[in-house]
Amino acid sequence: MKNDINNNDRPRFATRFGVIATTVGSAVGLGNIWRFPYETGANGGGAFLLLYIFFVIVVGIPVISAEFLVGRKSRRNILGAYHTLAPSHRRLWAAAGSLGIISSVLILSFYSVVAGWTLEYLTEGVTGRLNDFAQGARHAAFDSFTAGWACVAWTIVVLLINALILLGGVRKGIERVSNSLMPLLFVILLALCINSLLLPGAADGLKFLFAPDFSHVTGRTVLNAMGQAFFSLSLGVGTMMIYGSYFSSKTPIVKSAAATAVLDTMVAVMAGVLIFPAVFSFGASPAAGPKLVFEVLPDIFAMMPGGAVWAPAFFLLLALASITSTISMSEICIAFICEQWGVRRRTAIAVNTLIAVCLGSLCALSFGPLADFKICGFTVFNLFDFLTSNLLMPLGGMFVAIFTGHVISRSIVDAQLAPAPRRIINAIVFSLRYIAPTAIAIIFVSGLL
Ligand code: PHE
């Protein structure tokens, strides 16, 4: 492994807009539009939102800044980053990097399955089939679709589109696609929000989302809010670290971290504004869980004026959001393979795609033929989800917080976080040293239990 820190041959993002489009592209995904609404719905609404925002500010922004900083200072893949910057115990820290690589592959595998569902719904929406179901029949249709082989085929389609974008490289692939997809995503989201706000009874949905009712808050709610902040901001896997390694030396890290967190939260809130007024307007239950978006919403679109247009627009939104996230997960493994094994990008993409196709197919089949194949009581899909969201991501976040707060020298941290004001840098370092590791340790232990 080469150890020169001034590795100038690596690609860099071309513009500031590109930096924000790619990092927000990674953060905004199924986590915002699929998971956030059902978590909010199941955890009582407004109070959950407030807790979520609290964790984004107190833990999220510091940890994103830490990932950006470690990435940019080392200009390496994540294993190389820890190895290069650790003043001692390099192997131990490199193990922390390996953990991120493993979790990125596991997340990519199950995430692509859900992204595949969105493509099926998009095509059903475009062909008009989505609106043909009688109310409630969607439930059986969703179960039979996810249990079948079509679901495997869609997973593979997602992974192939993902590979095609990545073949373009950092600037012409990742940055260019994010630059055009993210604005499009905002436009579609805004149109869908306005439509929802115009529905009769929309105010009840807004009240549910924004009026905090702390009587429903339990320890679980707090943990779910923290876990959701982690997943939504793509923390603890290394996506923000690998993207940070492509930042120019002039990119302001703290501002970019804050912009990523604010825009990501904005999209989650907008997804809530899109979904809850519609749910309340049509008398559905906000607490439907993971099927909220795939079963309840299509029923609502079918009843809604103009539903034939809104339904495909919504699933297009979901598909776009997922693809900019899958490219960020994949880049972790690809940069690792290229830099550590010294192979060409094309080969690395092929290896990453092949592994994800195999593991992703197992995840896809966990809803059908492999439903009874359980490891420690989990289906493959649930196992990957549980392992990453509850264990590997918090662990990765804890490593990067401790590494930045306690291991690398304060002068490196200060230099990387400049030109942010001193008190902001101090607050970030304080969170990385004490608050983030403690908060994350709590999620971790409760996740285990
Ligand atoms: N943040 C993404 C989302 O909200 C998910 C993700 C997790 C992306 C980890 C990259 C790494 O959907």
Short mmCIF file of C-alpha atoms and ligand atoms in Angstrom, two decimals:
data_model
loop_
_atom_site.label_atom_id
_atom_site.label_comp_id
_atom_site.label_asym_id
_atom_site.label_seq_id
_atom_site.Cartn_x
_atom_site.Cartn_y
_atom_site.Cartn_z
CA MET A 1 0.00 0.00 0.00
CA LYS A 2 1.35 3.41 -0.93
CA ASN A 3 1.46 5.84 1.94
CA ASP A 4 2.02 9.22 0.32
CA ILE A 5 -0.72 11.51 1.52
CA ASN A 6 -0.43 13.89 -1.43
CA ASN A 7 -2.12 11.52 -3.82
CA ASN A 8 -2.97 13.94 -6.59
CA ASP A 9 -3.92 11.47 -9.34
CA ARG A 10 -7.31 10.73 -7.87
CA PRO A 11 -10.33 12.33 -9.45
CA ARG A 12 -11.96 15.40 -7.86
CA PHE A 13 -15.50 16.66 -8.10
CA ALA A 14 -15.56 19.52 -10.59
CA THR A 15 -17.87 22.02 -8.89
CA ARG A 16 -19.36 22.99 -5.51
CA PHE A 17 -22.77 22.20 -6.93
CA GLY A 18 -21.47 18.75 -7.83
CA VAL A 19 -20.23 18.21 -4.27
CA ILE A 20 -23.64 18.99 -2.82
CA ALA A 21 -25.54 17.08 -5.52
CA THR A 22 -23.48 13.92 -4.91
CA THR A 23 -23.53 14.02 -1.11
CA VAL A 24 -27.23 14.90 -0.99
CA GLY A 25 -27.75 12.27 -3.68
CA SER A 26 -26.22 9.68 -1.40
CA ALA A 27 -28.15 10.82 1.65
CA VAL A 28 -31.53 11.24 -0.04
CA GLY A 29 -32.97 7.87 -0.83
CA LEU A 30 -35.39 5.24 0.30
CA GLY A 31 -34.46 6.34 3.82
CA ASN A 32 -36.19 9.68 3.29
CA ILE A 33 -39.13 8.79 1.11
CA TRP A 34 -39.92 5.24 2.19
CA ARG A 35 -38.50 4.77 5.70
CA PHE A 36 -38.90 8.26 7.22
CA PRO A 37 -42.68 8.51 6.62
CA TYR A 38 -43.41 5.05 8.01
CA GLU A 39 -41.12 5.54 11.00
CA THR A 40 -42.74 8.91 11.68
CA GLY A 41 -46.17 7.37 11.21
CA ALA A 42 -45.43 4.48 13.54
CA ASN A 43 -43.71 6.67 16.17
CA GLY A 44 -46.41 9.26 16.69
CA GLY A 45 -45.60 12.05 14.20
CA GLY A 46 -44.31 15.50 15.23
CA ALA A 47 -42.42 14.47 18.37
CA PHE A 48 -40.46 11.93 16.33
CA LEU A 49 -39.62 14.63 13.78
CA LEU A 50 -38.24 16.93 16.48
CA LEU A 51 -36.10 14.16 17.97
CA TYR A 52 -34.87 13.28 14.50
CA ILE A 53 -33.81 16.89 13.80
CA PHE A 54 -32.07 17.01 17.18
CA PHE A 55 -29.92 13.96 16.27
CA VAL A 56 -29.19 15.31 12.80
CA ILE A 57 -27.71 18.45 14.37
CA VAL A 58 -25.97 16.98 17.39
CA VAL A 59 -24.60 13.75 15.93
CA GLY A 60 -25.22 13.88 12.17
CA ILE A 61 -23.40 17.08 11.16
CA PRO A 62 -20.31 16.29 13.29
CA VAL A 63 -20.03 12.73 11.95
CA ILE A 64 -20.52 13.81 8.31
CA SER A 65 -17.82 16.45 8.83
CA ALA A 66 -15.53 13.79 10.31
CA GLU A 67 -16.06 11.49 7.33
CA PHE A 68 -15.44 14.30 4.83
CA LEU A 69 -12.31 15.30 6.71
CA VAL A 70 -10.80 11.81 6.92
CA GLY A 71 -11.57 11.22 3.24
CA ARG A 72 -10.10 14.48 2.02
CA LYS A 73 -7.03 14.43 4.20
CA SER A 74 -6.09 10.90 3.14
CA ARG A 75 -7.43 10.95 -0.44
CA ARG A 76 -7.82 7.19 -0.21
CA ASN A 77 -10.44 4.50 -0.22
CA ILE A 78 -11.78 4.01 3.29
CA LEU A 79 -9.45 1.22 4.34
CA GLY A 80 -6.48 3.16 3.00
CA ALA A 81 -7.77 6.33 4.70
CA TYR A 82 -7.64 4.86 8.20
CA HIS A 83 -4.37 3.12 7.45
CA THR A 84 -2.76 6.30 6.15
CA LEU A 85 -3.94 8.66 8.88
CA ALA A 86 -3.62 6.44 11.97
CA PRO A 87 -0.49 7.46 13.88
CA SER A 88 -0.31 3.98 15.43
CA HIS A 89 -2.27 0.71 15.48
CA ARG A 90 -2.67 0.98 11.74
CA ARG A 91 -3.92 -2.55 11.26
CA LEU A 92 -6.58 -2.11 13.87
CA TRP A 93 -7.86 1.06 12.21
CA ALA A 94 -7.65 -0.51 8.78
CA ALA A 95 -10.01 -3.16 10.20
CA ALA A 96 -12.48 -0.34 10.91
CA GLY A 97 -12.23 0.54 7.22
CA SER A 98 -12.85 -3.07 6.19
CA LEU A 99 -16.00 -3.06 8.26
CA GLY A 100 -17.31 -0.15 6.19
CA ILE A 101 -16.58 -2.01 2.97
CA ILE A 102 -18.47 -5.08 4.18
CA SER A 103 -21.45 -3.02 5.31
CA SER A 104 -21.58 -1.10 2.03
CA VAL A 105 -21.90 -4.37 0.10
CA LEU A 106 -24.58 -5.70 2.45
CA ILE A 107 -26.59 -2.46 2.26
CA LEU A 108 -26.27 -2.35 -1.52
CA SER A 109 -27.65 -5.90 -1.68
CA PHE A 110 -30.89 -5.33 0.21
CA TYR A 111 -31.31 -1.71 -0.87
CA SER A 112 -31.27 -2.75 -4.54
CA VAL A 113 -34.19 -5.09 -3.87
CA VAL A 114 -36.38 -2.25 -2.60
CA ALA A 115 -35.09 -0.01 -5.41
CA GLY A 116 -36.20 -2.83 -7.76
CA TRP A 117 -39.71 -2.71 -6.29
CA THR A 118 -39.85 0.99 -7.15
CA LEU A 119 -38.98 0.20 -10.79
CA GLU A 120 -41.78 -2.39 -10.96
CA TYR A 121 -44.21 0.17 -9.53
CA LEU A 122 -42.92 2.80 -11.92
CA THR A 123 -43.62 0.58 -14.93
CA GLU A 124 -47.01 -0.41 -13.49
CA GLY A 125 -47.72 3.28 -12.98
CA VAL A 126 -46.70 4.20 -16.52
CA THR A 127 -48.73 1.40 -18.09
CA GLY A 128 -51.71 2.30 -15.90
CA ARG A 129 -51.84 -1.15 -14.26
CA LEU A 130 -51.14 0.30 -10.83
CA ASN A 131 -54.49 2.04 -10.68
CA ASP A 132 -56.46 -1.02 -11.79
CA PHE A 133 -56.47 -2.74 -8.43
CA ALA A 134 -59.58 -2.61 -6.31
CA GLN A 135 -58.90 -0.98 -2.97
CA GLY A 136 -57.10 -3.41 -0.71
CA ALA A 137 -56.24 -5.82 -3.57
CA ARG A 138 -52.89 -4.07 -3.79
CA HIS A 139 -51.89 -5.90 -0.63
CA ALA A 140 -52.13 -9.34 -2.24
CA ALA A 141 -50.54 -8.03 -5.44
CA PHE A 142 -47.57 -6.65 -3.50
CA ASP A 143 -47.12 -9.94 -1.67
CA SER A 144 -47.25 -11.99 -4.83
CA PHE A 145 -44.88 -9.64 -6.68
CA THR A 146 -42.27 -9.61 -3.92
CA ALA A 147 -42.52 -13.40 -3.62
CA GLY A 148 -41.76 -13.97 -7.30
CA TRP A 149 -38.75 -14.07 -9.58
CA ALA A 150 -39.64 -10.74 -11.20
CA CYS A 151 -38.35 -9.15 -8.07
CA VAL A 152 -34.92 -10.76 -8.64
CA ALA A 153 -34.92 -9.51 -12.22
CA TRP A 154 -35.64 -5.92 -11.07
CA THR A 155 -32.86 -6.13 -8.50
CA ILE A 156 -30.45 -7.06 -11.26
CA VAL A 157 -31.75 -4.21 -13.45
CA VAL A 158 -31.04 -1.76 -10.63
CA LEU A 159 -27.52 -3.11 -10.22
CA LEU A 160 -26.87 -2.89 -13.96
CA ILE A 161 -28.04 0.73 -14.18
CA ASN A 162 -25.88 1.41 -11.14
CA ALA A 163 -22.84 -0.18 -12.83
CA LEU A 164 -23.43 1.80 -16.04
CA ILE A 165 -23.37 5.10 -14.16
CA LEU A 166 -20.26 4.09 -12.23
CA LEU A 167 -18.46 3.16 -15.44
CA GLY A 168 -18.51 6.88 -16.28
CA GLY A 169 -16.16 7.50 -13.36
CA VAL A 170 -16.32 10.08 -10.59
CA ARG A 171 -16.90 13.23 -12.66
CA LYS A 172 -18.63 11.96 -15.76
CA GLY A 173 -20.56 9.24 -13.99
CA ILE A 174 -21.35 9.99 -10.36
CA GLU A 175 -21.16 13.79 -10.45
CA ARG A 176 -22.87 14.28 -13.78
CA VAL A 177 -25.77 11.97 -13.01
CA SER A 178 -26.26 13.49 -9.54
CA ASN A 179 -26.15 17.01 -11.02
CA SER A 180 -29.08 16.25 -13.27
CA LEU A 181 -31.08 13.85 -11.11
CA MET A 182 -31.12 15.81 -7.85
CA PRO A 183 -32.78 18.97 -9.26
CA LEU A 184 -35.28 16.75 -11.09
CA LEU A 185 -36.00 14.96 -7.82
CA PHE A 186 -36.73 18.27 -6.07
CA VAL A 187 -39.08 19.38 -8.84
CA ILE A 188 -41.07 16.11 -8.76
CA LEU A 189 -41.17 16.18 -4.97
CA LEU A 190 -42.40 19.77 -4.92
CA ALA A 191 -45.15 19.04 -7.45
CA LEU A 192 -46.29 16.00 -5.44
CA CYS A 193 -46.28 18.07 -2.21
CA ILE A 194 -48.40 20.83 -3.73
CA ASN A 195 -50.84 18.25 -5.01
CA SER A 196 -51.13 16.68 -1.54
CA LEU A 197 -51.58 20.04 0.15
CA LEU A 198 -54.54 20.80 -2.12
CA LEU A 199 -56.40 17.64 -1.08
CA PRO A 200 -59.43 18.10 1.18
CA GLY A 201 -58.50 17.45 4.81
CA ALA A 202 -54.78 17.94 4.18
CA ALA A 203 -54.50 19.94 7.39
CA ASP A 204 -54.98 16.82 9.52
CA GLY A 205 -51.95 15.23 7.91
CA LEU A 206 -49.87 18.34 8.50
CA LYS A 207 -51.01 18.44 12.09
CA PHE A 208 -49.92 14.84 12.55
CA LEU A 209 -46.51 15.58 11.05
CA PHE A 210 -45.78 18.90 12.72
CA ALA A 211 -47.68 19.10 16.02
CA PRO A 212 -45.48 17.29 18.52
CA ASP A 213 -47.28 15.06 20.98
CA PHE A 214 -44.71 13.94 23.50
CA SER A 215 -47.12 11.63 25.28
CA HIS A 216 -46.21 8.89 22.77
CA VAL A 217 -42.46 9.26 23.16
CA THR A 218 -40.72 6.26 24.70
CA GLY A 219 -37.09 5.11 24.79
CA ARG A 220 -37.80 3.22 21.58
CA THR A 221 -38.96 6.42 19.84
CA VAL A 222 -35.70 8.14 20.74
CA LEU A 223 -33.64 5.21 19.48
CA ASN A 224 -35.65 4.94 16.28
CA ALA A 225 -35.14 8.65 15.65
CA MET A 226 -31.39 8.31 16.10
CA GLY A 227 -31.24 5.18 13.92
CA GLN A 228 -33.27 6.94 11.25
CA ALA A 229 -30.90 9.95 11.30
CA PHE A 230 -27.97 7.58 10.82
CA PHE A 231 -29.48 5.66 7.95
CA SER A 232 -30.82 8.74 6.22
CA LEU A 233 -27.51 10.62 6.36
CA SER A 234 -25.64 7.50 5.11
CA LEU A 235 -23.42 7.64 8.20
CA GLY A 236 -20.93 5.08 9.42
CA VAL A 237 -20.51 3.19 6.16
CA GLY A 238 -17.92 5.37 4.50
CA THR A 239 -19.96 6.93 1.68
CA MET A 240 -19.31 10.42 2.98
CA MET A 241 -15.67 9.49 3.49
CA ILE A 242 -15.17 8.27 -0.06
CA TYR A 243 -16.99 11.31 -1.45
CA GLY A 244 -14.87 13.53 0.83
CA SER A 245 -11.79 12.00 -0.77
CA TYR A 246 -12.94 13.53 -4.08
CA PHE A 247 -13.46 17.04 -2.62
CA SER A 248 -11.13 19.77 -3.80
CA SER A 249 -8.94 21.25 -1.12
CA LYS A 250 -11.07 24.41 -1.27
CA THR A 251 -14.41 22.73 -0.51
CA PRO A 252 -15.59 23.99 2.91
CA ILE A 253 -16.23 20.81 4.88
CA VAL A 254 -18.50 22.08 7.65
CA LYS A 255 -20.69 24.08 5.26
CA SER A 256 -20.99 21.09 2.95
CA ALA A 257 -21.86 18.79 5.86
CA ALA A 258 -24.50 21.24 7.07
CA ALA A 259 -25.93 21.66 3.56
CA THR A 260 -26.13 17.88 3.13
CA ALA A 261 -27.89 17.45 6.48
CA VAL A 262 -30.32 20.33 5.89
CA LEU A 263 -31.27 19.26 2.36
CA ASP A 264 -31.62 15.62 3.39
CA THR A 265 -33.91 16.60 6.26
CA MET A 266 -35.84 18.90 3.97
CA VAL A 267 -36.51 16.01 1.58
CA ALA A 268 -37.64 13.78 4.46
CA VAL A 269 -40.02 16.51 5.69
CA MET A 270 -41.29 17.08 2.15
CA ALA A 271 -41.89 13.32 1.81
CA GLY A 272 -43.96 13.62 4.99
CA VAL A 273 -45.86 16.59 3.52
CA LEU A 274 -46.52 14.52 0.41
CA ILE A 275 -47.67 11.42 2.22
CA PHE A 276 -49.53 12.34 5.43
CA PRO A 277 -52.07 14.78 3.98
CA ALA A 278 -52.89 12.12 1.38
CA VAL A 279 -53.11 9.38 4.02
CA PHE A 280 -55.42 11.46 6.23
CA SER A 281 -57.44 12.81 3.34
CA PHE A 282 -58.32 9.29 2.22
CA GLY A 283 -58.79 7.89 5.71
CA ALA A 284 -55.82 5.49 5.64
CA SER A 285 -53.67 4.67 8.65
CA PRO A 286 -50.36 6.52 9.01
CA ALA A 287 -48.99 3.62 11.07
CA ALA A 288 -49.00 1.03 8.27
CA GLY A 289 -45.24 0.43 8.57
CA PRO A 290 -42.93 -0.47 5.65
CA LYS A 291 -45.88 -1.11 3.34
CA LEU A 292 -47.12 2.49 3.71
CA VAL A 293 -45.51 3.50 0.43
CA PHE A 294 -46.04 0.30 -1.54
CA GLU A 295 -49.57 -0.62 -0.50
CA VAL A 296 -51.33 2.33 1.07
CA LEU A 297 -50.12 5.08 -1.30
CA PRO A 298 -51.03 3.26 -4.55
CA ASP A 299 -54.55 2.79 -3.19
CA ILE A 300 -54.64 6.52 -2.48
CA PHE A 301 -53.31 7.43 -5.92
CA ALA A 302 -56.01 5.26 -7.48
CA MET A 303 -58.69 7.34 -5.73
CA MET A 304 -57.01 10.68 -6.33
CA PRO A 305 -57.91 12.98 -9.23
CA GLY A 306 -54.98 12.76 -11.67
CA GLY A 307 -53.71 9.67 -9.87
CA ALA A 308 -52.61 8.14 -13.18
CA VAL A 309 -49.96 10.87 -13.37
CA TRP A 310 -49.11 11.23 -9.68
CA ALA A 311 -48.47 7.52 -9.12
CA PRO A 312 -45.73 7.11 -11.74
CA ALA A 313 -44.28 10.51 -10.74
CA PHE A 314 -43.99 9.30 -7.16
CA PHE A 315 -42.31 6.02 -8.07
CA LEU A 316 -39.98 7.81 -10.47
CA LEU A 317 -39.01 10.03 -7.55
CA LEU A 318 -38.31 6.98 -5.42
CA ALA A 319 -36.30 5.28 -8.18
CA LEU A 320 -34.15 8.38 -8.81
CA ALA A 321 -33.52 8.84 -5.11
CA SER A 322 -32.44 5.21 -4.76
CA ILE A 323 -30.05 5.16 -7.68
CA THR A 324 -28.04 8.16 -6.45
CA SER A 325 -27.70 6.28 -3.15
CA THR A 326 -26.67 2.93 -4.65
CA ILE A 327 -23.87 4.59 -6.62
CA SER A 328 -22.50 6.06 -3.41
CA MET A 329 -22.55 2.69 -1.63
CA SER A 330 -20.87 1.01 -4.58
CA GLU A 331 -18.13 3.61 -4.86
CA ILE A 332 -16.80 2.50 -1.44
CA CYS A 333 -16.09 -1.02 -2.61
CA ILE A 334 -14.97 0.06 -6.10
CA ALA A 335 -12.40 2.57 -4.83
CA PHE A 336 -11.16 -0.06 -2.39
CA ILE A 337 -10.72 -2.73 -5.07
CA CYS A 338 -9.05 -0.30 -7.52
CA GLU A 339 -6.63 1.19 -5.02
CA GLN A 340 -5.79 -1.78 -2.83
CA TRP A 341 -5.71 -4.47 -5.49
CA GLY A 342 -4.41 -2.23 -8.24
CA VAL A 343 -7.00 -3.29 -10.81
CA ARG A 344 -8.87 -1.19 -13.36
CA ARG A 345 -12.11 0.57 -12.45
CA ARG A 346 -14.03 -1.56 -14.92
CA THR A 347 -12.92 -4.76 -13.22
CA ALA A 348 -13.72 -3.35 -9.79
CA ILE A 349 -17.23 -2.40 -10.95
CA ALA A 350 -17.73 -5.90 -12.34
CA VAL A 351 -16.65 -7.49 -9.05
CA ASN A 352 -18.87 -5.17 -6.98
CA THR A 353 -21.85 -5.78 -9.26
CA LEU A 354 -21.38 -9.52 -9.29
CA ILE A 355 -21.23 -9.78 -5.50
CA ALA A 356 -24.28 -7.52 -5.17
CA VAL A 357 -26.22 -9.52 -7.78
CA CYS A 358 -25.59 -12.76 -5.85
CA LEU A 359 -26.35 -11.35 -2.40
CA GLY A 360 -29.15 -9.12 -3.72
CA SER A 361 -30.86 -12.13 -5.34
CA LEU A 362 -30.79 -13.95 -2.02
CA CYS A 363 -32.35 -10.87 -0.40
CA ALA A 364 -34.99 -10.64 -3.12
CA LEU A 365 -35.86 -14.32 -2.74
CA SER A 366 -36.33 -13.92 1.02
CA PHE A 367 -39.87 -12.77 0.34
CA GLY A 368 -40.69 -15.92 -1.63
CA PRO A 369 -38.77 -19.17 -2.18
CA LEU A 370 -36.28 -18.40 0.60
CA ALA A 371 -38.83 -17.10 3.08
CA ASP A 372 -38.22 -20.08 5.35
CA PHE A 373 -34.45 -19.96 5.06
CA LYS A 374 -33.51 -18.27 8.32
CA ILE A 375 -30.19 -17.38 9.86
CA CYS A 376 -30.48 -16.64 13.59
CA GLY A 377 -34.21 -16.28 13.03
CA PHE A 378 -33.82 -13.68 10.24
CA THR A 379 -34.47 -14.01 6.51
CA VAL A 380 -31.44 -12.96 4.44
CA PHE A 381 -33.04 -9.57 3.68
CA ASN A 382 -33.87 -8.90 7.33
CA LEU A 383 -30.47 -10.14 8.45
CA PHE A 384 -28.63 -7.71 6.16
CA ASP A 385 -30.92 -4.87 7.17
CA PHE A 386 -30.55 -5.65 10.87
CA LEU A 387 -26.78 -6.19 10.72
CA THR A 388 -26.12 -2.95 8.90
CA SER A 389 -28.67 -0.54 10.39
CA ASN A 390 -28.35 -1.75 13.98
CA LEU A 391 -24.76 -2.89 14.23
CA LEU A 392 -22.36 -2.04 11.43
CA MET A 393 -23.47 1.53 10.72
CA PRO A 394 -23.43 2.64 14.37
CA LEU A 395 -20.11 0.85 14.85
CA GLY A 396 -18.66 2.57 11.77
CA GLY A 397 -19.97 5.93 13.00
CA MET A 398 -18.41 5.35 16.40
CA PHE A 399 -15.05 4.48 14.82
CA VAL A 400 -14.94 7.59 12.68
CA ALA A 401 -16.02 9.81 15.60
CA ILE A 402 -13.38 8.38 17.93
CA PHE A 403 -10.75 8.40 15.21
CA THR A 404 -11.33 12.05 14.38
CA GLY A 405 -11.97 13.20 17.96
CA HIS A 406 -9.22 11.30 19.75
CA VAL A 407 -6.72 9.74 17.35
CA ILE A 408 -5.75 12.09 14.54
CA SER A 409 -4.03 15.26 15.60
CA ARG A 410 -6.13 18.30 16.44
CA SER A 411 -4.10 20.45 14.06
CA ILE A 412 -5.14 18.25 11.11
CA VAL A 413 -8.77 18.47 12.20
CA ASP A 414 -8.61 22.26 12.59
CA ALA A 415 -6.91 22.72 9.23
CA GLN A 416 -9.46 20.54 7.43
CA LEU A 417 -12.48 22.15 9.08
CA ALA A 418 -11.25 25.71 8.42
CA PRO A 419 -12.60 28.25 7.49
CA ALA A 420 -15.50 27.37 9.83
CA PRO A 421 -15.62 29.64 12.92
CA ARG A 422 -13.60 28.38 15.89
CA ARG A 423 -16.61 27.84 18.16
CA ILE A 424 -18.27 25.65 15.51
CA ILE A 425 -15.10 23.58 15.12
CA ASN A 426 -14.90 23.22 18.90
CA ALA A 427 -18.52 22.12 19.07
CA ILE A 428 -17.96 19.53 16.34
CA VAL A 429 -14.86 18.17 18.04
CA PHE A 430 -16.72 18.05 21.37
CA SER A 431 -19.50 16.03 19.80
CA LEU A 432 -17.01 13.69 18.09
CA ARG A 433 -15.16 13.14 21.35
CA TYR A 434 -18.04 12.67 23.76
CA ILE A 435 -21.59 13.07 22.51
CA ALA A 436 -21.53 11.07 19.27
CA PRO A 437 -19.70 8.02 20.68
CA THR A 438 -22.01 7.90 23.72
CA ALA A 439 -25.17 8.32 21.68
CA ILE A 440 -24.00 5.73 19.17
CA ALA A 441 -22.99 3.27 21.90
CA ILE A 442 -26.54 3.50 23.20
CA ILE A 443 -28.07 2.73 19.76
CA PHE A 444 -25.61 -0.09 19.35
CA VAL A 445 -26.37 -1.78 22.67
CA SER A 446 -30.11 -1.37 22.26
CA GLY A 447 -29.83 -2.68 18.69
CA LEU A 448 -28.16 -5.79 20.04
CA LEU A 449 -30.81 -6.29 22.67
N1 PHE B 1 -28.98 7.48 3.09
C1 PHE B 1 -29.58 6.59 2.17
C2 PHE B 1 -31.08 6.73 2.25
O1 PHE B 1 -31.58 7.51 2.97
C3 PHE B 1 -29.18 5.16 2.45
C4 PHE B 1 -27.71 4.91 2.50
C5 PHE B 1 -27.17 4.26 3.58
C6 PHE B 1 -26.88 5.32 1.47
C7 PHE B 1 -25.82 4.03 3.65
C8 PHE B 1 -25.52 5.08 1.52
C9 PHE B 1 -25.00 4.42 2.62
O2 PHE B 1 -31.78 6.06 1.58
#
